PDB file of C-alpha atoms in Angstrom:
ATOM      1  CA  MET A  27      20.450  67.198  23.759  1.00 62.00           C
ATOM      2  CA  ARG A  28      21.968  69.649  26.299  1.00 69.00           C
ATOM      3  CA  GLN A  29      21.288  72.538  23.966  1.00 74.00           C
ATOM      4  CA  LEU A  30      17.591  71.564  23.864  1.00 74.00           C
ATOM      5  CA  HIS A  31      17.701  71.405  27.601  1.00 74.00           C
ATOM      6  CA  ALA A  32      19.152  74.855  27.785  1.00 78.00           C
ATOM      7  CA  VAL A  33      16.416  76.148  25.375  1.00 81.00           C
ATOM      8  CA  ALA A  34      13.689  74.685  27.606  1.00 78.00           C
ATOM      9  CA  ARG A  35      15.207  76.201  30.815  1.00 80.00           C
ATOM     10  CA  ARG A  36      15.097  79.644  29.219  1.00 85.00           C
ATOM     11  CA  PHE A  37      11.500  79.180  27.694  1.00 89.00           C
ATOM     12  CA  LEU A  38       9.663  78.064  30.779  1.00 90.00           C
ATOM     13  CA  PRO A  39      10.382  81.175  32.883  1.00 89.00           C
ATOM     14  CA  GLU A  40       9.388  83.417  30.079  1.00 90.00           C
ATOM     15  CA  LEU A  41       6.152  81.498  29.505  1.00 90.00           C
ATOM     16  CA  VAL A  42       5.342  81.658  33.319  1.00 88.00           C
ATOM     17  CA  ARG A  43       5.768  85.361  33.195  1.00 86.00           C
ATOM     18  CA  HIS A  44       3.391  85.636  30.441  1.00 88.00           C
ATOM     19  CA  ALA A  45       0.816  83.109  31.196  1.00 87.00           C
ATOM     20  CA  SER A  46       0.897  82.851  35.024  1.00 83.00           C
ATOM     21  CA  LEU A  47       1.288  79.177  35.104  1.00 87.00           C
ATOM     22  CA  LEU A  48       2.476  78.924  38.578  1.00 90.00           C
ATOM     23  CA  PRO A  49       0.282  81.243  40.709  1.00 90.00           C
ATOM     24  CA  GLY A  50       1.398  81.212  44.352  1.00 90.00           C
ATOM     25  CA  ALA A  51       4.888  79.946  43.769  1.00 90.00           C
ATOM     26  CA  ASP A  52       6.183  83.114  45.091  1.00 90.00           C
ATOM     27  CA  GLN A  53       5.057  81.875  48.554  1.00 91.00           C
ATOM     28  CA  VAL A  54       5.441  78.024  48.446  1.00 91.00           C
ATOM     29  CA  ALA A  55       6.492  75.810  45.591  1.00 92.00           C
ATOM     30  CA  HIS A  56       7.509  72.062  45.252  1.00 92.00           C
ATOM     31  CA  VAL A  57      10.123  70.337  42.863  1.00 91.00           C
ATOM     32  CA  ASP A  58       9.644  66.590  42.408  1.00 92.00           C
ATOM     33  CA  ILE A  59      12.531  64.500  41.048  1.00 89.00           C
ATOM     34  CA  ASP A  60      11.847  61.092  39.612  1.00 87.00           C
ATOM     35  CA  ASP A  61      12.866  58.860  36.829  1.00 86.00           C
ATOM     36  CA  ILE A  62      11.181  56.305  34.571  1.00 86.00           C
ATOM     37  CA  ILE A  63      12.132  53.559  32.346  1.00 88.00           C
ATOM     38  CA  ARG A  64      10.483  53.188  28.946  1.00 88.00           C
ATOM     39  CA  ARG A  65      10.899  50.060  26.925  1.00 90.00           C
ATOM     40  CA  ALA A  66      12.852  50.278  23.627  1.00 88.00           C
ATOM     41  CA  TYR A  67      12.564  47.993  20.716  1.00 85.00           C
ATOM     42  CA  GLY A  68      15.154  46.950  18.113  1.00 80.00           C
ATOM     43  CA  TYR A  69      18.799  45.800  18.516  1.00 79.00           C
ATOM     44  CA  ALA A  70      20.327  48.937  17.183  1.00 82.00           C
ATOM     45  CA  LYS A  71      18.512  51.379  19.457  1.00 85.00           C
ATOM     46  CA  GLN A  72      21.444  53.772  20.808  1.00 86.00           C
ATOM     47  CA  ASP A  73      22.087  53.588  24.753  1.00 88.00           C
ATOM     48  CA  ALA A  74      19.171  51.031  25.410  1.00 90.00           C
ATOM     49  CA  GLY A  75      19.925  48.781  28.097  1.00 89.00           C
ATOM     50  CA  TYR A  76      18.816  47.027  31.138  1.00 88.00           C
ATOM     51  CA  GLY A  77      18.359  48.988  34.366  1.00 82.00           C
ATOM     52  CA  TYR A  78      16.710  48.514  37.852  1.00 81.00           C
ATOM     53  CA  GLY A  79      13.335  47.773  36.298  1.00 80.00           C
ATOM     54  CA  LYS A  80      14.854  44.620  34.399  1.00 86.00           C
ATOM     55  CA  VAL A  81      13.397  45.952  31.213  1.00 87.00           C
ATOM     56  CA  LYS A  82      15.458  46.877  28.038  1.00 91.00           C
ATOM     57  CA  GLY A  83      14.815  50.644  27.387  1.00 91.00           C
ATOM     58  CA  LEU A  84      15.953  54.256  28.062  1.00 90.00           C
ATOM     59  CA  ASN A  85      15.920  56.041  31.279  1.00 89.00           C
ATOM     60  CA  ALA A  86      14.305  59.443  31.463  1.00 87.00           C
ATOM     61  CA  LEU A  87      14.698  61.779  34.533  1.00 87.00           C
ATOM     62  CA  PHE A  88      12.264  64.572  35.290  1.00 89.00           C
ATOM     63  CA  GLY A  89      11.982  67.585  37.326  1.00 90.00           C
ATOM     64  CA  ILE A  90       8.504  68.773  38.036  1.00 92.00           C
ATOM     65  CA  GLY A  91       7.538  72.255  39.443  1.00 92.00           C
ATOM     66  CA  SER A  92       4.268  72.976  41.109  1.00 92.00           C
ATOM     67  CA  ALA A  93       2.513  75.349  43.513  1.00 91.00           C
ATOM     68  CA  PRO A  94      -0.496  74.891  45.788  1.00 87.00           C
ATOM     69  CA  LEU A  95      -2.668  76.867  43.394  1.00 87.00           C
ATOM     70  CA  ALA A  96      -1.103  75.621  40.054  1.00 87.00           C
ATOM     71  CA  ALA A  97      -0.984  72.406  37.855  1.00 87.00           C
ATOM     72  CA  PRO A  98       2.495  70.758  37.670  1.00 92.00           C
ATOM     73  CA  VAL A  99       4.863  71.839  34.819  1.00 91.00           C
ATOM     74  CA  THR A 100       7.905  70.160  33.605  1.00 89.00           C
ATOM     75  CA  ALA A 101      10.952  72.329  34.822  1.00 89.00           C
ATOM     76  CA  ALA A 102      13.888  69.880  33.499  1.00 88.00           C
ATOM     77  CA  THR A 103      14.313  66.658  31.753  1.00 87.00           C
ATOM     78  CA  ARG A 104      17.236  64.385  30.890  1.00 87.00           C
ATOM     79  CA  LEU A 105      17.404  61.325  28.693  1.00 85.00           C
ATOM     80  CA  ARG A 106      19.912  58.773  29.873  1.00 87.00           C
ATOM     81  CA  LYS A 107      21.054  55.319  29.045  1.00 88.00           C
ATOM     82  CA  GLY A 108      18.752  52.438  30.043  1.00 85.00           C
ATOM     83  CA  SER A 109      21.287  51.154  32.553  1.00 87.00           C
ATOM     84  CA  SER A 110      21.700  54.268  34.454  1.00 83.00           C
ATOM     85  CA  ASN A 111      20.669  54.196  38.155  1.00 78.00           C
ATOM     86  CA  SER A 112      18.576  56.843  39.876  1.00 73.00           C
ATOM     87  CA  ALA A 113      21.594  58.870  41.337  1.00 74.00           C
ATOM     88  CA  CYS A 114      23.410  59.210  38.060  1.00 77.00           C
ATOM     89  CA  GLY A 115      23.920  62.899  37.560  1.00 78.00           C
ATOM     90  CA  ALA A 116      21.420  63.843  40.231  1.00 78.00           C
ATOM     91  CA  ALA A 117      23.225  66.553  41.846  1.00 77.00           C
ATOM     92  CA  ALA A 118      23.635  68.563  38.651  1.00 82.00           C
ATOM     93  CA  PHE A 119      20.077  67.675  37.575  1.00 85.00           C
ATOM     94  CA  VAL A 120      18.614  68.931  40.832  1.00 85.00           C
ATOM     95  CA  ALA A 121      20.623  72.123  40.619  1.00 85.00           C
ATOM     96  CA  GLU A 122      19.203  72.740  37.116  1.00 87.00           C
ATOM     97  CA  THR A 123      15.639  72.181  38.232  1.00 89.00           C
ATOM     98  CA  ILE A 124      16.012  74.220  41.248  1.00 89.00           C
ATOM     99  CA  ARG A 125      17.493  77.128  39.243  1.00 89.00           C
ATOM    100  CA  THR A 126      14.487  76.873  36.789  1.00 91.00           C
ATOM    101  CA  ALA A 127      12.107  76.887  39.609  1.00 91.00           C
ATOM    102  CA  ARG A 128      13.555  80.211  41.123  1.00 91.00           C
ATOM    103  CA  ALA A 129      13.573  81.728  37.661  1.00 91.00           C
ATOM    104  CA  CYS A 130       9.877  80.823  37.474  1.00 91.00           C
ATOM    105  CA  GLY A 131       9.031  82.762  40.664  1.00 90.00           C
ATOM    106  CA  ALA A 132       9.667  80.516  43.491  1.00 90.00           C
ATOM    107  CA  ARG A 133      11.295  83.035  45.686  1.00 87.00           C
ATOM    108  CA  ARG A 134      10.444  81.806  49.255  1.00 88.00           C
ATOM    109  CA  LEU A 135       9.865  78.232  50.437  1.00 89.00           C
ATOM    110  CA  LEU A 136      11.001  75.584  47.911  1.00 91.00           C
ATOM    111  CA  VAL A 137      10.629  71.943  48.854  1.00 89.00           C
ATOM    112  CA  MET A 138      12.368  69.291  46.877  1.00 88.00           C
ATOM    113  CA  ARG A 139      10.735  65.844  46.870  1.00 87.00           C
ATOM    114  CA  ALA A 140      11.997  62.620  45.604  1.00 84.00           C
ATOM    115  CA  THR A 141      10.854  58.976  45.688  1.00 74.00           C
ATOM    116  CA  ARG A 142      14.009  56.942  44.525  1.00 58.00           C
ATOM    117  CA  PRO A 143      16.118  55.736  47.438  1.00 46.00           C
ATOM    118  CA  SER A 144      19.401  56.473  45.894  1.00 46.00           C
ATOM    119  CA  THR A 145      18.699  59.995  45.172  1.00 47.00           C
ATOM    120  CA  ALA A 146      19.011  60.604  49.014  1.00 47.00           C
ATOM    121  CA  GLN A 147      22.585  61.732  48.364  1.00 52.00           C
ATOM    122  CA  MET A 148      21.104  64.775  46.694  1.00 54.00           C
ATOM    123  CA  SER A 149      20.285  66.341  50.098  1.00 50.00           C
ATOM    124  CA  SER A 150      23.985  66.396  51.016  1.00 49.00           C
ATOM    125  CA  THR A 151      25.160  68.388  48.001  1.00 51.00           C
ATOM    126  CA  PRO A 152      25.127  72.141  47.718  1.00 48.00           C
ATOM    127  CA  ALA A 153      22.362  71.895  45.007  1.00 48.00           C
ATOM    128  CA  GLY A 154      20.130  70.040  47.544  1.00 50.00           C
ATOM    129  CA  ARG A 155      20.780  72.753  50.289  1.00 56.00           C
ATOM    130  CA  TRP A 156      19.322  75.431  47.995  1.00 69.00           C
ATOM    131  CA  ALA A 157      15.834  73.909  48.923  1.00 80.00           C
ATOM    132  CA  ARG A 158      14.132  72.165  51.803  1.00 85.00           C
ATOM    133  CA  PHE A 159      13.936  68.400  50.969  1.00 86.00           C
ATOM    134  CA  SER A 160      11.710  65.248  51.766  1.00 87.00           C
ATOM    135  CA  ILE A 161      13.136  62.051  50.493  1.00 86.00           C
ATOM    136  CA  THR A 162      11.906  58.472  50.713  1.00 86.00           C
ATOM    137  CA  VAL A 163      14.762  56.500  52.082  1.00 85.00           C
ATOM    138  CA  ARG A 164      15.674  52.737  51.637  1.00 82.00           C
ATOM    139  CA  MET A 165      15.030  50.498  54.659  1.00 84.00           C
ATOM    140  CA  ASN A 166      18.636  49.406  54.985  1.00 84.00           C
ATOM    141  CA  ALA A 167      20.304  48.092  58.074  1.00 87.00           C
ATOM    142  CA  SER A 168      21.239  51.590  59.272  1.00 88.00           C
ATOM    143  CA  VAL A 169      17.759  53.142  58.903  1.00 89.00           C
ATOM    144  CA  LYS A 170      16.229  49.968  60.628  1.00 89.00           C
ATOM    145  CA  ALA A 171      18.515  50.224  63.622  1.00 90.00           C
ATOM    146  CA  VAL A 172      17.559  53.916  64.045  1.00 92.00           C
ATOM    147  CA  ILE A 173      13.829  53.035  63.925  1.00 91.00           C
ATOM    148  CA  ALA A 174      14.143  50.035  66.211  1.00 90.00           C
ATOM    149  CA  ARG A 175      15.579  52.294  68.771  1.00 92.00           C
ATOM    150  CA  ILE A 176      12.508  54.506  68.889  1.00 92.00           C
ATOM    151  CA  ASP A 177      10.581  54.127  72.128  1.00 92.00           C
ATOM    152  CA  GLU A 178       7.238  52.370  71.944  1.00 90.00           C
ATOM    153  CA  ASP A 179       5.460  55.251  73.612  1.00 92.00           C
ATOM    154  CA  ALA A 180       6.789  57.675  70.998  1.00 93.00           C
ATOM    155  CA  TRP A 181       4.628  56.024  68.197  1.00 94.00           C
ATOM    156  CA  THR A 182       1.311  57.967  67.608  1.00 93.00           C
ATOM    157  CA  PRO A 183      -1.819  56.318  65.997  1.00 92.00           C
ATOM    158  CA  THR A 184      -3.000  57.815  62.803  1.00 87.00           C
ATOM    159  CA  LYS A 185      -6.184  57.274  60.958  1.00 86.00           C
ATOM    160  CA  TYR A 186      -6.677  57.730  57.322  1.00 82.00           C
ATOM    161  CA  PRO A 187     -10.014  59.451  56.108  1.00 83.00           C
ATOM    162  CA  LYS A 188      -9.959  57.006  53.119  1.00 81.00           C
ATOM    163  CA  ALA A 189      -8.341  53.560  53.189  1.00 78.00           C
ATOM    164  CA  VAL A 190      -5.048  53.207  51.473  1.00 77.00           C
ATOM    165  CA  TRP A 191      -4.299  49.951  49.505  1.00 76.00           C
ATOM    166  CA  GLY A 192      -1.138  48.004  50.831  1.00 70.00           C
ATOM    167  CA  GLU A 193       0.502  46.007  48.185  1.00 69.00           C
ATOM    168  CA  GLU A 194       2.667  43.834  50.403  1.00 66.00           C
ATOM    169  CA  GLY A 195      -0.356  42.770  52.532  1.00 66.00           C
ATOM    170  CA  GLN A 196      -2.886  42.958  49.709  1.00 70.00           C
ATOM    171  CA  ARG A 197      -5.365  44.632  51.820  1.00 73.00           C
ATOM    172  CA  ARG A 198      -6.791  47.996  52.706  1.00 80.00           C
ATOM    173  CA  ILE A 199      -5.051  50.034  55.432  1.00 80.00           C
ATOM    174  CA  PHE A 200      -7.156  52.256  57.589  1.00 82.00           C
ATOM    175  CA  HIS A 201      -4.738  53.248  60.445  1.00 84.00           C
ATOM    176  CA  ALA A 202      -1.046  53.284  60.963  1.00 88.00           C
ATOM    177  CA  GLU A 203       1.473  54.836  63.628  1.00 91.00           C
ATOM    178  CA  THR A 204       4.026  57.470  63.155  1.00 93.00           C
ATOM    179  CA  ALA A 205       7.111  58.635  64.950  1.00 94.00           C
ATOM    180  CA  GLU A 206      10.228  60.617  64.298  1.00 93.00           C
ATOM    181  CA  THR A 207      13.833  60.817  65.266  1.00 94.00           C
ATOM    182  CA  THR A 208      17.225  62.189  63.791  1.00 92.00           C
ATOM    183  CA  TYR A 209      19.334  60.496  61.405  1.00 91.00           C
ATOM    184  CA  THR A 210      22.796  61.311  59.761  1.00 87.00           C
ATOM    185  CA  THR A 211      23.288  60.131  56.158  1.00 81.00           C
ATOM    186  CA  PHE A 212      26.637  58.786  54.585  1.00 77.00           C
ATOM    187  CA  THR A 213      28.487  58.535  57.924  1.00 78.00           C
ATOM    188  CA  SER A 214      31.372  56.616  56.096  1.00 78.00           C
ATOM    189  CA  LYS A 215      31.916  59.808  53.756  1.00 76.00           C
ATOM    190  CA  PRO A 216      33.757  63.044  54.852  1.00 80.00           C
ATOM    191  CA  ARG A 217      31.828  65.223  57.129  1.00 79.00           C
ATOM    192  CA  GLN A 218      30.861  67.898  54.498  1.00 73.00           C
ATOM    193  CA  GLN A 219      29.115  65.226  52.706  1.00 70.00           C
ATOM    194  CA  GLN A 220      27.019  64.086  55.646  1.00 76.00           C
ATOM    195  CA  ASP A 221      23.550  65.453  56.658  1.00 80.00           C
ATOM    196  CA  THR A 222      21.604  65.446  59.898  1.00 85.00           C
ATOM    197  CA  ALA A 223      17.892  65.933  59.717  1.00 87.00           C
ATOM    198  CA  ARG A 224      14.488  64.398  60.730  1.00 92.00           C
ATOM    199  CA  LEU A 225      13.792  60.785  59.846  1.00 92.00           C
ATOM    200  CA  MET A 226       9.923  60.348  59.843  1.00 92.00           C
ATOM    201  CA  GLY A 227       8.907  56.881  60.423  1.00 91.00           C
ATOM    202  CA  ARG A 228       5.546  55.259  59.579  1.00 90.00           C
ATOM    203  CA  ARG A 229       4.705  51.526  60.368  1.00 89.00           C
ATOM    204  CA  VAL A 230       1.680  49.313  59.712  1.00 86.00           C
ATOM    205  CA  GLU A 231       0.792  46.277  61.686  1.00 81.00           C
ATOM    206  CA  ARG A 232       1.356  42.941  59.788  1.00 74.00           C
ATOM    207  CA  LEU A 233      -1.607  40.615  60.025  1.00 65.00           C
ATOM    208  CA  SER A 234       0.049  37.314  59.098  1.00 57.00           C
ATOM    209  CA  ALA A 235       3.445  35.707  59.335  1.00 51.00           C
ATOM    210  CA  GLU A 236       3.353  34.885  55.701  1.00 52.00           C
ATOM    211  CA  ALA A 237       3.586  38.578  54.902  1.00 50.00           C
ATOM    212  CA  VAL A 238       7.181  38.722  56.719  1.00 51.00           C
ATOM    213  CA  PRO A 239      10.009  39.062  54.100  1.00 52.00           C
ATOM    214  CA  ALA A 240      12.887  36.691  54.616  1.00 51.00           C
ATOM    215  CA  GLY A 241      15.557  38.042  56.943  1.00 47.00           C
ATOM    216  CA  GLN A 242      13.326  40.365  58.879  1.00 50.00           C
ATOM    217  CA  GLY A 243      13.613  40.374  62.594  1.00 50.00           C
ATOM    218  CA  THR A 244      11.861  42.120  65.608  1.00 50.00           C
ATOM    219  CA  PRO A 245      10.252  44.662  65.529  1.00 55.00           C
ATOM    220  CA  PHE A 246       9.937  44.344  61.690  1.00 58.00           C
ATOM    221  CA  ASP A 247       8.318  40.903  62.084  1.00 67.00           C
ATOM    222  CA  THR A 248       5.324  42.683  63.657  1.00 76.00           C
ATOM    223  CA  TRP A 249       5.506  46.062  61.653  1.00 82.00           C
ATOM    224  CA  ARG A 250       6.039  46.995  58.171  1.00 82.00           C
ATOM    225  CA  CYS A 251       7.874  50.184  58.087  1.00 87.00           C
ATOM    226  CA  HIS A 252       8.485  53.208  55.653  1.00 86.00           C
ATOM    227  CA  ALA A 253      10.816  56.171  56.240  1.00 90.00           C
ATOM    228  CA  ALA A 254      11.357  59.675  54.932  1.00 90.00           C
ATOM    229  CA  PHE A 255      14.192  61.920  55.453  1.00 89.00           C
ATOM    230  CA  THR A 256      13.390  65.648  55.550  1.00 89.00           C
ATOM    231  CA  ASP A 257      14.686  68.963  56.996  1.00 84.00           C
ATOM    232  CA  SER A 258      11.188  70.408  56.874  1.00 80.00           C
ATOM    233  CA  ARG A 259      10.214  72.189  60.056  1.00 73.00           C
ATOM    234  CA  SER A 260       6.416  71.268  59.537  1.00 69.00           C
ATOM    235  CA  PRO A 261       4.975  68.965  61.981  1.00 60.00           C
TER     236      PRO A 261
END
């Protein structure tokens, strides 16, 4: 499998040079990291197992490269056991994806984006520092405490041009509030593994008490919050 990955890493840069698959990547490019579980059938399926999706199958990790003027292309893939978590081998995989993106012409600004909470540790690795990052973070006690300390006057109302469907409240969302602060990851680990950057908070007002998950307290009984950790300098 690793040999196949190596062939793909060499093939894509050559294809980009001959077919111009990523126009504009020399100015701005993105790398998206995500994994997916696919159900596997049969008792003898090698490495099939139950993961975070509670489904027996195999876990596939993808690194997708894109540019503002180009359609996404697959820069790296890895097939893993079904029981693998999102962060398993993440640092090496991100390094592989970023090297491929650079070889495909992403010479300037490269932004790594990830949605799985456990992949946040990639930002604190040398691989993660080769690019800017924007990562969705888990709303754990540490993140909630930081968001709760944001002054009420710092929250800025935001209106959406098109309504966004909210699964938790089962309703359309037309507006939210945003604010930012700073956050340091992995404070229990050695300093070289920590990272301090911007924590972007977004909150939507809860309309009913029934929508409040068990264990939530003020201010999260009034607002449903999401957060992203980024070192981007864009507003």
